[in-house]
Amino acid sequence: MRKLMMAANWKMNMSLADLEGYIDTLKKNRNVQSGDRLLETVLAMPYPFLFRARELIRGTRIRLGAQNAHWQERGAFTGEVSIGMLKELGVTEVILGHSERRQQFGEYDEVVAKKVQTCIHHDMRALLCVGETLEERKSGQTFSVVQRQLDAVFSGLADLTKLVIAYEPVWAIGTGVSASSAQAQEVHRFIRDKAKQKFGDAADSLLILYGGSMNLSNVRELVAQPDIDGGLIGGASLDASLFSQMLDAVLS
Ligand code: PEP
């Protein structure tokens, strides 16, 4: 049986002053204490919070995540942060290839693939985001786009052990319009099938998260789908008590 993962993507939100209160609230949830080992909870936060957050989550099962990193170890890359540096801070998961990075920062498939490889080389988990834009969906390109994004990464991978995939239709991110559970399941199934073709039965253990306007009212139905193993949550993760209720909802 696959585990579930709920990963919060704070994007460029929150402040150091909010951190303690947020984590205190989340700590009250039995699932992040010693509770249900079926659920992994990741907080992917801005870099400046990581050092303090590492202290605050000590003794809980919350995992520390980042939202991006450079694929090189070090060098003349002003403004960038390497995956090794994040590892030193206790980060175990890194979101890579988020559509906001692809669209606003020009991250194309090959760059995303290099980042995933470096992440895995450091024995950290890559949360690879894939998904189509509204135009691509409307013109029937959903599967070809997702396939292209997967192929770029799969071609350089030996196995799936350190990979988590998040299907995030771009049209659903931050819009309040989630994919229906049927729409999401269809693409999740496609992703698992593609992973199976390349990596065999290991694909049965691959975690595939859904992201895009996931909230307390739709999380349970989405995660009840056979190939949806949790969520990558932006807006709704900014409120600790709401996020905590979502953790409960996926296990209920
Ligand atoms: C995201 O950006 O990864 C995301 C899923 O955002 P939201 O939940 O706000 O749609």
mmCIF file of C-alpha atoms and ligand atoms in Angstrom:
data_model
loop_
_atom_site.group_PDB
_atom_site.id
_atom_site.type_symbol
_atom_site.label_atom_id
_atom_site.label_comp_id
_atom_site.label_asym_id
_atom_site.label_seq_id
_atom_site.Cartn_x
_atom_site.Cartn_y
_atom_site.Cartn_z
ATOM 1 C CA MET A 1 0.000 0.000 0.000
ATOM 2 C CA ARG A 2 1.302 3.444 -0.937
ATOM 3 C CA LYS A 3 1.767 6.158 1.675
ATOM 4 C CA LEU A 4 0.080 9.508 1.336
ATOM 5 C CA MET A 5 1.881 12.818 1.140
ATOM 6 C CA MET A 6 0.506 16.273 1.813
ATOM 7 C CA ALA A 7 2.989 18.963 0.819
ATOM 8 C CA ALA A 8 2.429 22.642 1.543
ATOM 9 C CA ASN A 9 3.839 25.046 -1.024
ATOM 10 C CA TRP A 10 3.979 28.420 0.704
ATOM 11 C CA LYS A 11 5.453 30.069 -2.398
ATOM 12 C CA MET A 12 6.732 33.598 -1.520
ATOM 13 C CA ASN A 13 4.357 33.976 1.435
ATOM 14 C CA MET A 14 4.449 34.042 5.235
ATOM 15 C CA SER A 15 7.121 35.650 7.432
ATOM 16 C CA LEU A 16 9.577 34.516 10.046
ATOM 17 C CA ALA A 17 7.218 35.956 12.632
ATOM 18 C CA ASP A 18 4.432 33.616 11.444
ATOM 19 C CA LEU A 19 6.554 30.500 11.576
ATOM 20 C CA GLU A 20 6.334 29.535 15.230
ATOM 21 C CA GLY A 21 2.551 29.968 15.435
ATOM 22 C CA TYR A 22 2.047 28.000 12.234
ATOM 23 C CA ILE A 23 4.170 25.077 13.352
ATOM 24 C CA ASP A 24 2.677 25.137 16.864
ATOM 25 C CA THR A 25 -0.786 24.764 15.349
ATOM 26 C CA LEU A 26 0.314 21.961 13.067
ATOM 27 C CA LYS A 27 2.079 20.153 15.895
ATOM 28 C CA LYS A 28 -1.278 19.692 17.604
ATOM 29 C CA ASN A 29 -2.309 17.408 14.761
ATOM 30 C CA ARG A 30 -1.756 13.821 15.845
ATOM 31 C CA ASN A 31 -0.676 12.891 12.322
ATOM 32 C CA VAL A 32 2.444 15.015 12.532
ATOM 33 C CA GLN A 33 3.253 13.901 16.050
ATOM 34 C CA SER A 34 3.667 10.194 16.437
ATOM 35 C CA GLY A 35 0.372 9.398 14.756
ATOM 36 C CA ASP A 36 -0.436 7.872 11.460
ATOM 37 C CA ARG A 37 2.668 6.732 9.669
ATOM 38 C CA LEU A 38 0.771 6.463 6.449
ATOM 39 C CA LEU A 39 0.910 10.200 5.959
ATOM 40 C CA GLU A 40 3.974 12.288 5.187
ATOM 41 C CA THR A 41 3.663 16.027 5.720
ATOM 42 C CA VAL A 42 6.068 18.385 3.986
ATOM 43 C CA LEU A 43 6.350 22.149 4.440
ATOM 44 C CA ALA A 44 8.031 23.690 1.390
ATOM 45 C CA MET A 45 8.897 27.175 2.499
ATOM 46 C CA PRO A 46 11.039 30.133 1.413
ATOM 47 C CA TYR A 47 14.759 29.664 2.078
ATOM 48 C CA PRO A 48 15.092 32.275 4.858
ATOM 49 C CA PHE A 49 12.724 30.322 7.117
ATOM 50 C CA LEU A 50 14.427 26.956 6.843
ATOM 51 C CA PHE A 51 17.032 27.359 9.553
ATOM 52 C CA ARG A 52 14.491 28.318 12.198
ATOM 53 C CA ALA A 53 11.904 25.832 10.957
ATOM 54 C CA ARG A 54 14.358 22.996 11.381
ATOM 55 C CA GLU A 55 14.459 23.776 15.120
ATOM 56 C CA LEU A 56 10.706 24.161 15.400
ATOM 57 C CA ILE A 57 9.823 20.855 13.767
ATOM 58 C CA ARG A 58 12.309 18.830 15.803
ATOM 59 C CA GLY A 59 10.589 15.825 17.391
ATOM 60 C CA THR A 60 7.694 15.888 14.923
ATOM 61 C CA ARG A 61 7.215 13.995 11.674
ATOM 62 C CA ILE A 62 7.020 17.193 9.617
ATOM 63 C CA ARG A 63 9.510 17.160 6.749
ATOM 64 C CA LEU A 64 11.298 20.239 5.533
ATOM 65 C CA GLY A 65 10.918 21.186 1.894
ATOM 66 C CA ALA A 66 12.209 23.865 -0.468
ATOM 67 C CA GLN A 67 10.619 25.210 -3.633
ATOM 68 C CA ASN A 68 13.542 25.321 -6.029
ATOM 69 C CA ALA A 69 17.313 24.950 -6.199
ATOM 70 C CA HIS A 70 20.173 25.150 -8.679
ATOM 71 C CA TRP A 71 21.593 21.974 -10.181
ATOM 72 C CA GLN A 72 25.230 22.995 -9.779
ATOM 73 C CA GLU A 73 27.012 22.386 -6.488
ATOM 74 C CA ARG A 74 28.615 25.831 -6.269
ATOM 75 C CA GLY A 75 30.026 28.622 -8.377
ATOM 76 C CA ALA A 76 29.288 31.950 -9.992
ATOM 77 C CA PHE A 77 25.488 31.780 -9.944
ATOM 78 C CA THR A 78 24.504 34.971 -8.185
ATOM 79 C CA GLY A 79 21.293 34.658 -6.250
ATOM 80 C CA GLU A 80 21.045 30.890 -6.510
ATOM 81 C CA VAL A 81 21.040 28.194 -3.832
ATOM 82 C CA SER A 82 22.385 24.688 -4.351
ATOM 83 C CA ILE A 83 20.690 21.458 -3.418
ATOM 84 C CA GLY A 84 23.670 20.524 -1.212
ATOM 85 C CA MET A 85 23.177 23.756 0.760
ATOM 86 C CA LEU A 86 19.554 22.860 1.330
ATOM 87 C CA LYS A 87 20.538 19.419 2.503
ATOM 88 C CA GLU A 88 22.796 21.006 5.134
ATOM 89 C CA LEU A 89 19.740 22.847 6.423
ATOM 90 C CA GLY A 90 17.797 19.626 6.855
ATOM 91 C CA VAL A 91 15.705 19.855 3.691
ATOM 92 C CA THR A 92 14.584 16.436 2.481
ATOM 93 C CA GLU A 93 12.193 17.354 -0.360
ATOM 94 C CA VAL A 94 12.574 19.937 -3.125
ATOM 95 C CA ILE A 95 9.751 21.045 -5.416
ATOM 96 C CA LEU A 96 11.173 21.193 -8.951
ATOM 97 C CA GLY A 97 9.645 22.306 -12.225
ATOM 98 C CA HIS A 98 6.702 24.147 -10.686
ATOM 99 C CA SER A 99 4.728 25.835 -13.455
ATOM 100 C CA GLU A 100 5.440 29.256 -11.953
ATOM 101 C CA ARG A 101 9.137 28.562 -12.410
ATOM 102 C CA ARG A 102 8.628 27.152 -15.877
ATOM 103 C CA GLN A 103 6.519 30.115 -16.982
ATOM 104 C CA GLN A 104 8.011 33.069 -15.119
ATOM 105 C CA PHE A 105 11.651 32.029 -14.852
ATOM 106 C CA GLY A 106 12.125 30.202 -18.119
ATOM 107 C CA GLU A 107 12.817 26.774 -16.650
ATOM 108 C CA TYR A 108 12.548 24.382 -19.534
ATOM 109 C CA ASP A 109 12.400 20.586 -19.358
ATOM 110 C CA GLU A 110 16.165 19.999 -19.582
ATOM 111 C CA VAL A 111 16.858 22.365 -16.688
ATOM 112 C CA VAL A 112 14.201 20.672 -14.582
ATOM 113 C CA ALA A 113 15.708 17.289 -15.436
ATOM 114 C CA LYS A 114 19.182 18.403 -14.307
ATOM 115 C CA LYS A 115 17.761 19.656 -11.031
ATOM 116 C CA VAL A 116 15.935 16.385 -10.409
ATOM 117 C CA GLN A 117 19.125 14.436 -11.057
ATOM 118 C CA THR A 118 21.163 16.552 -8.656
ATOM 119 C CA CYS A 119 18.470 16.262 -6.017
ATOM 120 C CA ILE A 120 18.440 12.494 -6.278
ATOM 121 C CA HIS A 121 22.234 12.398 -6.322
ATOM 122 C CA HIS A 122 22.053 14.057 -2.886
ATOM 123 C CA ASP A 123 19.633 11.394 -1.727
ATOM 124 C CA MET A 124 16.863 13.954 -1.396
ATOM 125 C CA ARG A 125 13.392 13.581 -2.813
ATOM 126 C CA ALA A 126 12.418 15.595 -5.881
ATOM 127 C CA LEU A 127 8.776 16.697 -6.086
ATOM 128 C CA LEU A 128 8.536 17.048 -9.841
ATOM 129 C CA CYS A 129 5.624 19.172 -11.075
ATOM 130 C CA VAL A 130 4.033 18.520 -14.446
ATOM 131 C CA GLY A 131 0.853 19.792 -16.010
ATOM 132 C CA GLU A 132 -0.758 21.490 -18.967
ATOM 133 C CA THR A 133 -1.991 25.041 -19.491
ATOM 134 C CA LEU A 134 -5.617 25.800 -20.291
ATOM 135 C CA GLU A 135 -4.812 26.292 -23.989
ATOM 136 C CA GLU A 136 -3.019 22.971 -24.085
ATOM 137 C CA ARG A 137 -5.971 21.207 -22.455
ATOM 138 C CA LYS A 138 -8.445 22.874 -24.785
ATOM 139 C CA SER A 139 -6.444 21.836 -27.824
ATOM 140 C CA GLY A 140 -6.219 18.224 -26.671
ATOM 141 C CA GLN A 141 -2.533 18.310 -25.760
ATOM 142 C CA THR A 142 -2.776 17.400 -22.080
ATOM 143 C CA PHE A 143 -1.237 13.959 -22.446
ATOM 144 C CA SER A 144 1.451 14.945 -24.922
ATOM 145 C CA VAL A 145 2.581 17.832 -22.708
ATOM 146 C CA VAL A 146 2.706 15.674 -19.591
ATOM 147 C CA GLN A 147 4.500 12.949 -21.516
ATOM 148 C CA ARG A 148 7.123 15.421 -22.772
ATOM 149 C CA GLN A 149 7.706 16.733 -19.248
ATOM 150 C CA LEU A 150 8.025 13.191 -17.890
ATOM 151 C CA ASP A 151 10.286 11.961 -20.705
ATOM 152 C CA ALA A 152 12.776 14.757 -20.046
ATOM 153 C CA VAL A 153 13.183 13.578 -16.458
ATOM 154 C CA PHE A 154 12.721 9.832 -16.877
ATOM 155 C CA SER A 155 15.452 9.595 -19.518
ATOM 156 C CA GLY A 156 18.135 10.486 -16.948
ATOM 157 C CA LEU A 157 16.789 8.408 -14.055
ATOM 158 C CA ALA A 158 17.910 4.956 -12.988
ATOM 159 C CA ASP A 159 14.952 4.337 -10.694
ATOM 160 C CA LEU A 160 11.987 5.985 -9.041
ATOM 161 C CA THR A 161 12.972 5.707 -5.399
ATOM 162 C CA LYS A 162 13.583 9.407 -4.794
ATOM 163 C CA LEU A 163 10.930 10.781 -7.113
ATOM 164 C CA VAL A 164 7.476 12.117 -6.274
ATOM 165 C CA ILE A 165 5.386 13.549 -9.096
ATOM 166 C CA ALA A 166 2.798 16.279 -8.685
ATOM 167 C CA TYR A 167 0.231 16.642 -11.430
ATOM 168 C CA GLU A 168 -0.646 20.315 -11.381
ATOM 169 C CA PRO A 169 -2.840 21.518 -14.227
ATOM 170 C CA VAL A 170 -1.721 25.105 -14.661
ATOM 171 C CA TRP A 171 -5.309 26.287 -15.124
ATOM 172 C CA ALA A 172 -6.179 25.008 -11.649
ATOM 173 C CA ILE A 173 -3.312 26.617 -9.752
ATOM 174 C CA GLY A 174 -4.454 29.517 -7.611
ATOM 175 C CA THR A 175 -7.677 29.890 -9.593
ATOM 176 C CA GLY A 176 -10.150 28.298 -7.190
ATOM 177 C CA VAL A 177 -11.081 25.909 -10.014
ATOM 178 C CA SER A 178 -9.777 22.463 -9.230
ATOM 179 C CA ALA A 179 -9.655 19.650 -11.754
ATOM 180 C CA SER A 180 -12.525 17.250 -11.143
ATOM 181 C CA SER A 181 -11.538 14.007 -9.489
ATOM 182 C CA ALA A 182 -12.170 12.203 -12.787
ATOM 183 C CA GLN A 183 -10.003 14.633 -14.775
ATOM 184 C CA ALA A 184 -7.200 14.350 -12.236
ATOM 185 C CA GLN A 185 -7.424 10.542 -11.944
ATOM 186 C CA GLU A 186 -7.210 10.200 -15.729
ATOM 187 C CA VAL A 187 -3.899 12.049 -15.865
ATOM 188 C CA HIS A 188 -2.562 10.379 -12.717
ATOM 189 C CA ARG A 189 -3.278 6.985 -14.281
ATOM 190 C CA PHE A 190 -1.482 8.102 -17.426
ATOM 191 C CA ILE A 191 1.549 9.174 -15.381
ATOM 192 C CA ARG A 192 1.657 5.866 -13.524
ATOM 193 C CA ASP A 193 1.354 3.951 -16.803
ATOM 194 C CA LYS A 194 4.252 5.910 -18.303
ATOM 195 C CA ALA A 195 6.331 5.277 -15.184
ATOM 196 C CA LYS A 196 5.466 1.597 -15.425
ATOM 197 C CA GLN A 197 6.574 1.389 -19.032
ATOM 198 C CA LYS A 198 9.970 2.752 -18.070
ATOM 199 C CA PHE A 199 10.532 1.415 -14.544
ATOM 200 C CA GLY A 200 8.218 -1.580 -14.245
ATOM 201 C CA ASP A 201 6.421 -2.488 -11.046
ATOM 202 C CA ALA A 202 8.308 0.168 -9.061
ATOM 203 C CA ALA A 203 5.702 2.546 -10.486
ATOM 204 C CA ASP A 204 3.138 0.978 -8.166
ATOM 205 C CA SER A 205 4.941 2.617 -5.238
ATOM 206 C CA LEU A 206 5.407 6.010 -6.911
ATOM 207 C CA LEU A 207 3.625 8.814 -5.082
ATOM 208 C CA ILE A 208 1.641 11.006 -7.471
ATOM 209 C CA LEU A 209 0.188 14.121 -5.845
ATOM 210 C CA TYR A 210 -2.510 16.375 -7.196
ATOM 211 C CA GLY A 211 -2.071 20.157 -7.028
ATOM 212 C CA GLY A 212 -4.362 22.978 -8.105
ATOM 213 C CA SER A 213 -6.918 24.653 -5.835
ATOM 214 C CA MET A 214 -7.047 21.728 -3.469
ATOM 215 C CA ASN A 215 -8.966 22.670 -0.349
ATOM 216 C CA LEU A 216 -10.921 21.239 2.534
ATOM 217 C CA SER A 217 -14.006 20.624 0.428
ATOM 218 C CA ASN A 218 -12.365 18.695 -2.411
ATOM 219 C CA VAL A 219 -9.340 17.018 -0.814
ATOM 220 C CA ARG A 220 -11.099 13.877 0.330
ATOM 221 C CA GLU A 221 -12.711 13.119 -3.004
ATOM 222 C CA LEU A 222 -9.507 13.758 -4.920
ATOM 223 C CA VAL A 223 -7.355 11.613 -2.648
ATOM 224 C CA ALA A 224 -9.945 8.831 -2.749
ATOM 225 C CA GLN A 225 -9.033 8.257 -6.423
ATOM 226 C CA PRO A 226 -6.915 5.153 -6.944
ATOM 227 C CA ASP A 227 -3.888 6.966 -8.377
ATOM 228 C CA ILE A 228 -3.971 10.165 -6.305
ATOM 229 C CA ASP A 229 -1.643 9.802 -3.346
ATOM 230 C CA GLY A 230 -1.994 13.190 -1.704
ATOM 231 C CA GLY A 231 -1.687 16.830 -2.566
ATOM 232 C CA LEU A 232 0.604 19.750 -3.248
ATOM 233 C CA ILE A 233 -1.246 22.659 -1.734
ATOM 234 C CA GLY A 234 -0.602 26.348 -2.246
ATOM 235 C CA GLY A 235 -3.204 28.837 -1.017
ATOM 236 C CA ALA A 236 -4.989 26.536 1.416
ATOM 237 C CA SER A 237 -1.718 25.601 3.112
ATOM 238 C CA LEU A 238 -1.079 29.136 4.347
ATOM 239 C CA ASP A 239 -3.601 28.705 7.150
ATOM 240 C CA ALA A 240 -2.170 26.141 9.575
ATOM 241 C CA SER A 241 -5.491 25.132 11.012
ATOM 242 C CA LEU A 242 -7.022 24.640 7.565
ATOM 243 C CA PHE A 243 -4.019 22.652 6.411
ATOM 244 C CA SER A 244 -4.228 20.560 9.568
ATOM 245 C CA GLN A 245 -7.902 19.816 8.843
ATOM 246 C CA MET A 246 -6.912 18.756 5.350
ATOM 247 C CA LEU A 247 -4.423 16.274 6.828
ATOM 248 C CA ASP A 248 -7.244 14.806 8.899
ATOM 249 C CA ALA A 249 -9.556 14.742 5.898
ATOM 250 C CA VAL A 250 -7.268 12.590 3.739
ATOM 251 C CA LEU A 251 -7.050 9.978 6.490
ATOM 252 C CA SER A 252 -10.746 9.916 7.321
HETATM 253 C C1 PEP B 1 0.708 25.205 -6.260
HETATM 254 O O1 PEP B 1 1.109 26.303 -6.593
HETATM 255 O O2 PEP B 1 1.481 24.256 -6.209
HETATM 256 C C2 PEP B 1 -0.713 25.068 -5.935
HETATM 257 C C3 PEP B 1 -1.237 23.882 -6.016
HETATM 258 O O3 PEP B 1 -1.378 26.198 -5.605
HETATM 259 P P1 PEP B 1 -2.928 26.327 -5.169
HETATM 260 O O4 PEP B 1 -3.196 25.223 -4.182
HETATM 261 O O5 PEP B 1 -3.026 27.668 -4.540
HETATM 262 O O6 PEP B 1 -3.730 26.178 -6.400
#
